[in-house]
Tab-separated table of C-alpha atoms and ligand atoms in Angstrom:
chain	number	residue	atom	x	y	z
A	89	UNK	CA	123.252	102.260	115.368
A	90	UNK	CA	122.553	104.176	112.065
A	91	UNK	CA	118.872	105.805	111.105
A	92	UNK	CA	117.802	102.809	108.445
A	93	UNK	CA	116.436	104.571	105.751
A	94	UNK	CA	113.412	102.894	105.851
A	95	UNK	CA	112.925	104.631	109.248
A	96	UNK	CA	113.835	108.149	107.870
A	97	UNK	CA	111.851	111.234	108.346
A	98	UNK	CA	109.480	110.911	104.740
A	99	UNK	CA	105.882	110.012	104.927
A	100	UNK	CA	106.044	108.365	101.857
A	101	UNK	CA	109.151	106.339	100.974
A	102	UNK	CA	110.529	105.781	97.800
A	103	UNK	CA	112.414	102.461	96.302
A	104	UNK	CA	113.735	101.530	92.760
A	105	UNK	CA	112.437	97.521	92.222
A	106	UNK	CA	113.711	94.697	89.548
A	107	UNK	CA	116.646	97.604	88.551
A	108	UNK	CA	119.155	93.833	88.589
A	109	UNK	CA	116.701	91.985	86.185
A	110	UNK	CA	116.649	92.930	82.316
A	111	UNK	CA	113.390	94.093	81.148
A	112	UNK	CA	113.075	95.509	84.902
A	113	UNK	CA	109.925	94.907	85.190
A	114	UNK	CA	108.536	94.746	81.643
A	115	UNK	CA	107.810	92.551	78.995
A	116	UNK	CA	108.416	94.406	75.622
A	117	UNK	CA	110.762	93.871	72.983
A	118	UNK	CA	111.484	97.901	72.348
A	119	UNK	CA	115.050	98.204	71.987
A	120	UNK	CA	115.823	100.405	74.750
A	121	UNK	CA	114.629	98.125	77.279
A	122	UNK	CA	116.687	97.828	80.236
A	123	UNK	CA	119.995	95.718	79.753
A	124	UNK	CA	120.646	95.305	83.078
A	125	UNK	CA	124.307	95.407	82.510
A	126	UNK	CA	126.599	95.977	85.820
A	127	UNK	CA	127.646	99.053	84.970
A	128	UNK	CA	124.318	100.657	84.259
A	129	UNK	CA	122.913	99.240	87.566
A	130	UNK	CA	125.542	101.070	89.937
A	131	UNK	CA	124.489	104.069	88.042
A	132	UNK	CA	121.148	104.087	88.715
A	133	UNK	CA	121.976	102.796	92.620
A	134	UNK	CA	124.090	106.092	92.562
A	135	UNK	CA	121.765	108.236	91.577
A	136	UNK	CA	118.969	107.095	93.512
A	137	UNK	CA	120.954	107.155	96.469
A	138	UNK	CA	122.075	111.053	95.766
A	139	UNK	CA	118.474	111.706	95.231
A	140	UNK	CA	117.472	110.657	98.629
A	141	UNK	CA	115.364	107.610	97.706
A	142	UNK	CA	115.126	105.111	100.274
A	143	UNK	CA	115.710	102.215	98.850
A	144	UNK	CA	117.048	99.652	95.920
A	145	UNK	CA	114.983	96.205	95.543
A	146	UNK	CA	115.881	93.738	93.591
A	147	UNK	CA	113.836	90.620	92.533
A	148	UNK	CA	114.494	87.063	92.708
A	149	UNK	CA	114.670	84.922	89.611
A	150	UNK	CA	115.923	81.767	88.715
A	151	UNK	CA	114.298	81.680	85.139
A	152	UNK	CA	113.276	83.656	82.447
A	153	UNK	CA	109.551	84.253	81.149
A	154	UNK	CA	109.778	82.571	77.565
A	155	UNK	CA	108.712	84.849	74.304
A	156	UNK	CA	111.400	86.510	72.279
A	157	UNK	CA	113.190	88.292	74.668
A	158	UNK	CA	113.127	85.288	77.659
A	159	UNK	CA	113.195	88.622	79.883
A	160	UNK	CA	114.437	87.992	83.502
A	161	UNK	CA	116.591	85.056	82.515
A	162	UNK	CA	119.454	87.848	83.169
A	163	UNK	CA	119.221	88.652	86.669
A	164	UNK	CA	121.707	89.435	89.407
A	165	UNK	CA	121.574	87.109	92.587
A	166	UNK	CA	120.069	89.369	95.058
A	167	UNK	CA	122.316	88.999	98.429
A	168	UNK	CA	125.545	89.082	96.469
A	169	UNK	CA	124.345	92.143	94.257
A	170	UNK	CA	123.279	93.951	97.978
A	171	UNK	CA	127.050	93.202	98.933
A	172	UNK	CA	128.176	94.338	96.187
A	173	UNK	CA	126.187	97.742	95.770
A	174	UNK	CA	127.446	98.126	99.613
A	175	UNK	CA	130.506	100.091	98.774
A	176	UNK	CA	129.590	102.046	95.853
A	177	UNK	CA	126.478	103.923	97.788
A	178	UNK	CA	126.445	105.731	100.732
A	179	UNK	CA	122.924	106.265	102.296
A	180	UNK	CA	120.127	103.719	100.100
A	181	UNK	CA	118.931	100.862	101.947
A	182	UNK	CA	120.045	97.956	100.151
A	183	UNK	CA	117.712	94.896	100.100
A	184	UNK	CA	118.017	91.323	98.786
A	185	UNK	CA	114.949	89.132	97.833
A	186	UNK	CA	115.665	85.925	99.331
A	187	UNK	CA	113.515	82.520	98.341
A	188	UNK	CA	112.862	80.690	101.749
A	189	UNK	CA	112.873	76.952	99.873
A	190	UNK	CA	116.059	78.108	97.768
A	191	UNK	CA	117.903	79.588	100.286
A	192	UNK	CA	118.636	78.078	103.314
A	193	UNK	CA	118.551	79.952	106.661
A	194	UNK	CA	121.616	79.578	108.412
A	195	UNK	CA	123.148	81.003	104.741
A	196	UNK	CA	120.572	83.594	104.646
A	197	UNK	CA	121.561	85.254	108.406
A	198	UNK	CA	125.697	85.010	107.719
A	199	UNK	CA	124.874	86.949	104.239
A	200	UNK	CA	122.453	89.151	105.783
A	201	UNK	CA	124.848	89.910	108.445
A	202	UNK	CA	127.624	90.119	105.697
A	203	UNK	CA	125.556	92.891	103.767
A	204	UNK	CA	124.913	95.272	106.940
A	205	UNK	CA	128.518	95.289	107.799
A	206	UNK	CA	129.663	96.230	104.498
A	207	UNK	CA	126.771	98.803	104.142
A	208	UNK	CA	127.194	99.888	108.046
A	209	UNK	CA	123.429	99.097	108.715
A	210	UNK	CA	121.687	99.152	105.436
A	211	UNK	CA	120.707	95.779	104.788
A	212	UNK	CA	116.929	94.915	104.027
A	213	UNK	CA	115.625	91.423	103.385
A	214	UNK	CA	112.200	90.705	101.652
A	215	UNK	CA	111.389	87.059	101.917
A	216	UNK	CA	109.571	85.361	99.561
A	217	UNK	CA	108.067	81.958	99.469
A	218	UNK	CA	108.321	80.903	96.219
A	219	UNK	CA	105.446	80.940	93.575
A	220	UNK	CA	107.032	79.649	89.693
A	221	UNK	CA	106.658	75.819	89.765
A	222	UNK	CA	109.698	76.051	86.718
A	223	UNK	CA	112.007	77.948	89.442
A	224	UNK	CA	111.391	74.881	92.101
A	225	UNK	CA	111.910	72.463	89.212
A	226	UNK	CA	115.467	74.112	88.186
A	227	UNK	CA	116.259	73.326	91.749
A	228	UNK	CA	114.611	69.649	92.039
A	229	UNK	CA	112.427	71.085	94.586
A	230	UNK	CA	108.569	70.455	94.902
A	231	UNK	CA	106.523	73.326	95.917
A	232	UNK	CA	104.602	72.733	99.017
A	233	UNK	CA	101.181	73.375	100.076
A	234	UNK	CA	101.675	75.069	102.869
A	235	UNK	CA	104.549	77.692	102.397
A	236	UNK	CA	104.099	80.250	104.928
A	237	UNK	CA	104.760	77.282	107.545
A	238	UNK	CA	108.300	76.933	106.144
A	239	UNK	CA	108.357	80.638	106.023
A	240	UNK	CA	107.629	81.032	109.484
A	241	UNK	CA	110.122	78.202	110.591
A	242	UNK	CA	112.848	79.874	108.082
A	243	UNK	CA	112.304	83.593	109.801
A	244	UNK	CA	112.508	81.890	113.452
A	245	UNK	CA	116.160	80.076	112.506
A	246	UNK	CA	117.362	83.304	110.991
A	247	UNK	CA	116.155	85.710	113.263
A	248	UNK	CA	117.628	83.987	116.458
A	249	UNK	CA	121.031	83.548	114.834
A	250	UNK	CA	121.112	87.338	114.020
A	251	UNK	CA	120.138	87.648	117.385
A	252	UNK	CA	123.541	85.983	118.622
A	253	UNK	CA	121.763	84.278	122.067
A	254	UNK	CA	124.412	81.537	121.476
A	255	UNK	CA	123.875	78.431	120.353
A	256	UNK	CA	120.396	76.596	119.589
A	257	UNK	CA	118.731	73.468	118.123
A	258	UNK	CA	115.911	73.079	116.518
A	259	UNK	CA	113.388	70.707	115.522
A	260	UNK	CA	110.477	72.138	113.288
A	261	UNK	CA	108.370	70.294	110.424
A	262	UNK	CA	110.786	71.582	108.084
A	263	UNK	CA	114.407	72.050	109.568
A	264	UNK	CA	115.853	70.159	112.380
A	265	UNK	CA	118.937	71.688	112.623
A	266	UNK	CA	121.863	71.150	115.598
A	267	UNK	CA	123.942	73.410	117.408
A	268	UNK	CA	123.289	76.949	115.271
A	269	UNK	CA	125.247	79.652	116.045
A	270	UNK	CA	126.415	82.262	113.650
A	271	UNK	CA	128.638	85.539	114.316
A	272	UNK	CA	129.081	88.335	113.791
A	273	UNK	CA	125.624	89.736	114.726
A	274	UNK	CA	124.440	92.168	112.401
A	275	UNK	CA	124.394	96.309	112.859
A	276	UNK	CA	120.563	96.570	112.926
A	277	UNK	CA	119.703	94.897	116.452
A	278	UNK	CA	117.778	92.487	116.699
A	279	UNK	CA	118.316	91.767	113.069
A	280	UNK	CA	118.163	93.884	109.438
A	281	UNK	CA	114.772	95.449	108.508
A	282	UNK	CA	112.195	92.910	106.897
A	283	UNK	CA	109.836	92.951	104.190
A	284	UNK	CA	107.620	90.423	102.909
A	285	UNK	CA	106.038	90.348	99.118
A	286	UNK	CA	102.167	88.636	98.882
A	287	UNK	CA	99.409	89.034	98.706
A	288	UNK	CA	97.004	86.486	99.829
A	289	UNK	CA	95.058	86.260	103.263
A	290	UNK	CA	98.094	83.407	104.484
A	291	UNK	CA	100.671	85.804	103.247
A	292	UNK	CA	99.616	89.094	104.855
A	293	UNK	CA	99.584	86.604	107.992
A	294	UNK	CA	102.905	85.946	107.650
A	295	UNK	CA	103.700	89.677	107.127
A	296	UNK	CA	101.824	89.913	109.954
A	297	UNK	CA	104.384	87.933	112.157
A	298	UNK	CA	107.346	87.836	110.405
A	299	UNK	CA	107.761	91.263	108.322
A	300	UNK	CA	108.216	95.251	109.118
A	301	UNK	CA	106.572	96.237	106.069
A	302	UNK	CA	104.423	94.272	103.392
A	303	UNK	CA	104.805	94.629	99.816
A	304	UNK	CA	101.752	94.348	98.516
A	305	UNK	CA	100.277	94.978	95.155
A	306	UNK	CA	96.754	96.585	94.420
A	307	UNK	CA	94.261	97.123	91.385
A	308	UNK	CA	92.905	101.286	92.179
A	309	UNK	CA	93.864	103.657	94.378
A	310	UNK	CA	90.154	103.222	95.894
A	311	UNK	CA	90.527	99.931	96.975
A	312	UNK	CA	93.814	100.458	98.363
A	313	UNK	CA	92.054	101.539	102.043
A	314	UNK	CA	90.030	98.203	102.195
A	315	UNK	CA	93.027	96.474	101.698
A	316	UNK	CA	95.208	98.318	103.953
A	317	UNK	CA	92.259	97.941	106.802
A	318	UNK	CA	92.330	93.993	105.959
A	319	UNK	CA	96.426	94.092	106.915
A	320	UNK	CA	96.021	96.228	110.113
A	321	UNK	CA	93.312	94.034	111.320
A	322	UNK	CA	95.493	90.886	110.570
A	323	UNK	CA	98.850	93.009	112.331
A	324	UNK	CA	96.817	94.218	115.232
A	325	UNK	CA	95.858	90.480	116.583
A	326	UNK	CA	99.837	89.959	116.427
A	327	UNK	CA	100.006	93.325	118.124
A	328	UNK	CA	102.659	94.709	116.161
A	329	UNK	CA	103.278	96.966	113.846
A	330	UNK	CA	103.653	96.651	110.202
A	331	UNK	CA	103.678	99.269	107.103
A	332	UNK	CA	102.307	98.452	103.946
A	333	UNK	CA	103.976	99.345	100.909
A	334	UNK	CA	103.139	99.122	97.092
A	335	UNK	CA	104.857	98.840	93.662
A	336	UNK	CA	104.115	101.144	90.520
A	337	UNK	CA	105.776	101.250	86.807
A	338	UNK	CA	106.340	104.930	85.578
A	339	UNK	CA	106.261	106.468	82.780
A	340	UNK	CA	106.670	110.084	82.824
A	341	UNK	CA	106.949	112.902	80.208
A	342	UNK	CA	106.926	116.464	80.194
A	343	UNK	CA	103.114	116.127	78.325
A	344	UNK	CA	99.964	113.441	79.585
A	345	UNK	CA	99.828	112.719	75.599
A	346	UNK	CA	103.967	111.632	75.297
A	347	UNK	CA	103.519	109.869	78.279
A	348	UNK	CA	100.274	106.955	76.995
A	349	UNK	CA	101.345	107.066	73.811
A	350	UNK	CA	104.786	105.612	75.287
A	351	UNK	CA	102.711	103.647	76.755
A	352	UNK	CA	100.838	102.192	74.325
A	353	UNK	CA	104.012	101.654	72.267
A	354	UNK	CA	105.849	99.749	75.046
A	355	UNK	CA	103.180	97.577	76.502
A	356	UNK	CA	101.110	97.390	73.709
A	357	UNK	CA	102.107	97.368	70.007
A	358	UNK	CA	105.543	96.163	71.121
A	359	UNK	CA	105.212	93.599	73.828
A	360	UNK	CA	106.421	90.458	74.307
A	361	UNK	CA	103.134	88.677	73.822
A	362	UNK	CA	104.311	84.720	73.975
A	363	UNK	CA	105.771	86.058	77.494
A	364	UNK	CA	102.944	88.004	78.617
A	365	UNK	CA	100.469	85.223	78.235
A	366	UNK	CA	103.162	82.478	79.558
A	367	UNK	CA	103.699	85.064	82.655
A	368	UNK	CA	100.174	85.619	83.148
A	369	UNK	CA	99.032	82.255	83.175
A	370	UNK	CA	101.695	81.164	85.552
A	371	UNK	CA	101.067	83.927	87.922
A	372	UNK	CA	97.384	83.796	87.668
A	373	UNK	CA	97.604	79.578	88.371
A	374	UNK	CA	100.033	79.351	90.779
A	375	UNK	CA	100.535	83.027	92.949
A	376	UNK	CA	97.625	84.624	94.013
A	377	UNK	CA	99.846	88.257	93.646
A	378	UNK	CA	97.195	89.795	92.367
A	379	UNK	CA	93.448	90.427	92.822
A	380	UNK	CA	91.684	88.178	90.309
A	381	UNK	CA	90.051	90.717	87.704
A	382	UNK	CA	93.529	92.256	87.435
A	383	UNK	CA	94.156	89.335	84.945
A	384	UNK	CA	90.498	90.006	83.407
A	385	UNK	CA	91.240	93.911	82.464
A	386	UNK	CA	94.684	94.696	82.837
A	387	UNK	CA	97.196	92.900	80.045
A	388	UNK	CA	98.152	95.819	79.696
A	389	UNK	CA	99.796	96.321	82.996
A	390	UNK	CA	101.403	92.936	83.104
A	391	UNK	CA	103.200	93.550	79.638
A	392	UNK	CA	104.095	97.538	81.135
A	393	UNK	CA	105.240	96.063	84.640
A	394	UNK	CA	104.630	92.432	85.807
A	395	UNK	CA	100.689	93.409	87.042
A	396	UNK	CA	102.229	96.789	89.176
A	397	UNK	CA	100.145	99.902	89.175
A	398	UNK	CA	100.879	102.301	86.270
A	399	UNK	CA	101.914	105.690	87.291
A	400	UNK	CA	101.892	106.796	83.680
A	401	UNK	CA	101.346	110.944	82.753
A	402	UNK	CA	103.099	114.147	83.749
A	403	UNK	CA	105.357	115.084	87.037
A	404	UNK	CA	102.442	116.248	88.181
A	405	UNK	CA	99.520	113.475	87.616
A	406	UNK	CA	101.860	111.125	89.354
A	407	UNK	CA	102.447	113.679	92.007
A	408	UNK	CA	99.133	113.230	92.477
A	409	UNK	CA	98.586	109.723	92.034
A	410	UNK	CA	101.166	109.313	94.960
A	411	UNK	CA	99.503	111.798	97.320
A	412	UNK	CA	96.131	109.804	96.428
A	413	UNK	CA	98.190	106.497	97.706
A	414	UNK	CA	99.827	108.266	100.870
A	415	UNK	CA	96.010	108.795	101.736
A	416	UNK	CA	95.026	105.804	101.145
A	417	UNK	CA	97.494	104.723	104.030
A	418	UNK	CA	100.693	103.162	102.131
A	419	UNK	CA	103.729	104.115	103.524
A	420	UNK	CA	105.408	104.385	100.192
A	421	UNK	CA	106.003	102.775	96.879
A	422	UNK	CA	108.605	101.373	94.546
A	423	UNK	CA	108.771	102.283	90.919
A	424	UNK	CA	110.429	101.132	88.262
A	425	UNK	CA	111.046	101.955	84.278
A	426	UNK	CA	111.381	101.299	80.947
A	427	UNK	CA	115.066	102.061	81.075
A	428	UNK	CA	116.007	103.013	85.076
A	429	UNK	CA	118.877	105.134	84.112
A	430	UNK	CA	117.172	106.949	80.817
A	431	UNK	CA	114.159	107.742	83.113
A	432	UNK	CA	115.071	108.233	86.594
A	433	UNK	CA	116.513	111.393	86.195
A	434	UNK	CA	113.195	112.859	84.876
A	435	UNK	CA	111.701	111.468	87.299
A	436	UNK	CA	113.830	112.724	90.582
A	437	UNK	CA	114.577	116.256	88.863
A	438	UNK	CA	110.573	116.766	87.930
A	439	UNK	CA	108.100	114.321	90.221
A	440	UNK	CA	110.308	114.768	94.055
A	441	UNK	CA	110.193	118.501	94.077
A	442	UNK	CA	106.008	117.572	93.237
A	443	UNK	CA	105.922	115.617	96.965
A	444	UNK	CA	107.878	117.859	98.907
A	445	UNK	CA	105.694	121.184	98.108
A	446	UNK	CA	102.841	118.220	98.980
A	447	UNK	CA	104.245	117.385	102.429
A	448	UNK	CA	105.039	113.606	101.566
A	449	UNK	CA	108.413	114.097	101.801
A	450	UNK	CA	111.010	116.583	103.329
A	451	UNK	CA	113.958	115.421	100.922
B	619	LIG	C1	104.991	93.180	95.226
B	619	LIG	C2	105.439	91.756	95.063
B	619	LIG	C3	106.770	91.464	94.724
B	619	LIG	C4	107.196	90.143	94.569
B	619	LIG	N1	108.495	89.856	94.237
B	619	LIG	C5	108.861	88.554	94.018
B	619	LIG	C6	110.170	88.201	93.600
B	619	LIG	O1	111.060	89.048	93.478
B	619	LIG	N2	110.428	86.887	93.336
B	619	LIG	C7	109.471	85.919	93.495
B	619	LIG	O2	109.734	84.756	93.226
B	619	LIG	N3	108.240	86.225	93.921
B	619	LIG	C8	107.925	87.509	94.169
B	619	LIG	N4	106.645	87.792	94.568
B	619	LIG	C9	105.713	86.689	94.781
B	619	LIG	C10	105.497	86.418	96.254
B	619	LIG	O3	106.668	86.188	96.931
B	619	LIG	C11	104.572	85.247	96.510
B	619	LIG	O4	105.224	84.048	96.188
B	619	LIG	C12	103.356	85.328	95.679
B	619	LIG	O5	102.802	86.604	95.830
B	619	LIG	C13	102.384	84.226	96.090
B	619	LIG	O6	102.066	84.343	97.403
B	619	LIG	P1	100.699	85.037	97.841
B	619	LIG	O7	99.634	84.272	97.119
B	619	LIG	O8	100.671	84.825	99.302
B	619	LIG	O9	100.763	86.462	97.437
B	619	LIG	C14	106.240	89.110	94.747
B	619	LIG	C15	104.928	89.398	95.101
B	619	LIG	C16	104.515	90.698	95.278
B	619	LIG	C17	103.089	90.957	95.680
């Protein structure tokens, strides 16, 4: 069986996030914000892949967030964009962002299995429960209370079909299925490397059960430990193991005064505000993604990149930033941009050379 990337040899990993969506993750109305067009997105898998990042994460939406520029209407369905990006890469770990109510299971573990075939081992899932009451409306679905529970009873169907133990039924609160059996099993044994995004105390439990690595987000670097120490605490009474990871929007320029003023321009004097406070609300009402005073003091960040961490300055101040979240005790970080194929190259040519000389990674 191939080395997953996500098991490689860096200490701190590396993915490119919401690269399928336009706006990425942003909501600005500058006109070089990302189109997301087909062509530009098998670019920037390319060159991420040549550049030994680990891996390419897409999000899941169903709708966009309103304003002028509606951004994230456009988006590439996740499992069929993994496939897809399968045989155009080489090394990248590909992951799809799959809704549990959405998406049913048994569909979820043939794709899955689909996806590492194609990609000879490089399939990732992250499994999401579902937070944007207009998503679960576009599919006439109500959102239920307790979501994790159908989380939990969605990982347990697809995990034992990927497991190919032959056939099984089963009869939980929220599927009772008959005689499930799906082939061929996957290349990762038992099944494709898992990742779960939240937050909350009920979704790092779930991580806790269901997922490899959490994606989590966090307010400062600081606080990062506390919350890291919450997780292992939660992981060790499942005694398992499970690595956190975070997500970050970059900006980076040659000086720290290009970079904020970019900044500033982007997510400030030229965002999308009708979206930003439609996004904001929702999130804040219905999520729990965030820690609650991120909605008090950071618009900012939700207009620069959906409530992520900024990673805004030189090669070198988010060098540092990143060796400041290593210590802290993530295992690595996605970023995202403005424009992913504009900015990545900066980025990989200027800021990876930065964490190698710094021992966070050896490629
Ligand atoms: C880093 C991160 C990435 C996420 N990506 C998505 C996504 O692509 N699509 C989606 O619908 N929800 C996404 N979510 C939302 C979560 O799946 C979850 O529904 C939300 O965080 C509410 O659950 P929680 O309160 O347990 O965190 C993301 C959340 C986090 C923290």
């Amino acid at each position: 069986m191939p080395l997953h990337p996500m098991h490689g040899p860096n200490r701190f990993k590396l993915g490119v996030f919401s690269a399928n969506a336009d706006g990425g993750l942003t909501l600005t109305r500058v006109k070089e914000r990302w189109p997301a067009t087909w062509q530009g997105i098998v670019e920037v898998a390319q060159m991420a892949d040549r550049a030994g990042i680990e891996f390419f994460l897409p999000i899941a939406r169903w709708k966009g967030f309103g304003g002028e520029m509606n951004s994230r209407e456009w988006s590439f369905e996740t499992l069929t964009f993994a496939a897809a990006l399968a045989g155009v890469t080489e090394r990248i770990a590909l992951f799809s962002t799959v809704h549990v109510p959405m998406v049913h299971p048994v569909y979820a573990a043939k794709a899955l299995a689909t996806i590492d075939h194609a990609s000879n081992g490089r399939a990732g899932l992250n499994i999401v429960c579902g937070w944007n009451p207009e998503e679960f409306d576009a599919f006439g679905l109500t959102m239920i209370e307790d979501r994790y529970a159908q989380g939990l009873e969605w990982f347990e169907i697809m995990s034992r079909i990927l497991a190919d133990t032959g056939p099984f039924d089963f009869d939980g609160k929220y599927y009772k299925l008959k005689n499930v059996s799906g082939r061929p099993a996957p290349v990762q044994r038992p099944r494709p490397v898992t990742l779960n995004a939240a937050f909350s105390p009920p979704g790092r439990d779930f991580a806790a059960k269901a997922a490899d690595f959490l994606f989590t987000t966090f307010t400062d670097i600081d606080k990062g430990r506390a919350q890291i120490d919450d997780i292992a605490a939660r992981v060790a009474k499942e005694g398992r193991e499970v690595g956190v990871y975070t997500t970050t929007h970059v900006v980076c320029r040659p000086t720290q005064a290009e970079a904020e003023d970019y900044y500033e321009h982007y997510a400030v004097t030229m965002q999308d505000g009708a979206s930003v406070d439609h996004y904001m609300g929702a999130k804040e009402k219905f999520s729990g993604s965030h820690d609650a005073e991120a909605y008090r003091l950071h618009r900012k960040r939700f207009a620069g990149g959906a409530g992520t961490y900024p990673l805004v300055g030189t090669p070198r101040h988010i060098a540092e930033e990143m060796v400041r979240m290593a210590a802290a005790g993530f295992a690595g970080t996605t970023v995202s941009f403005v424009n992913f194929k504009d900015e990545l190259p900066y980025f990989i040519e200027s800021v990876l050379p930065l964490l190698r000389d710094a021992g966070l990674r050896v490629q």
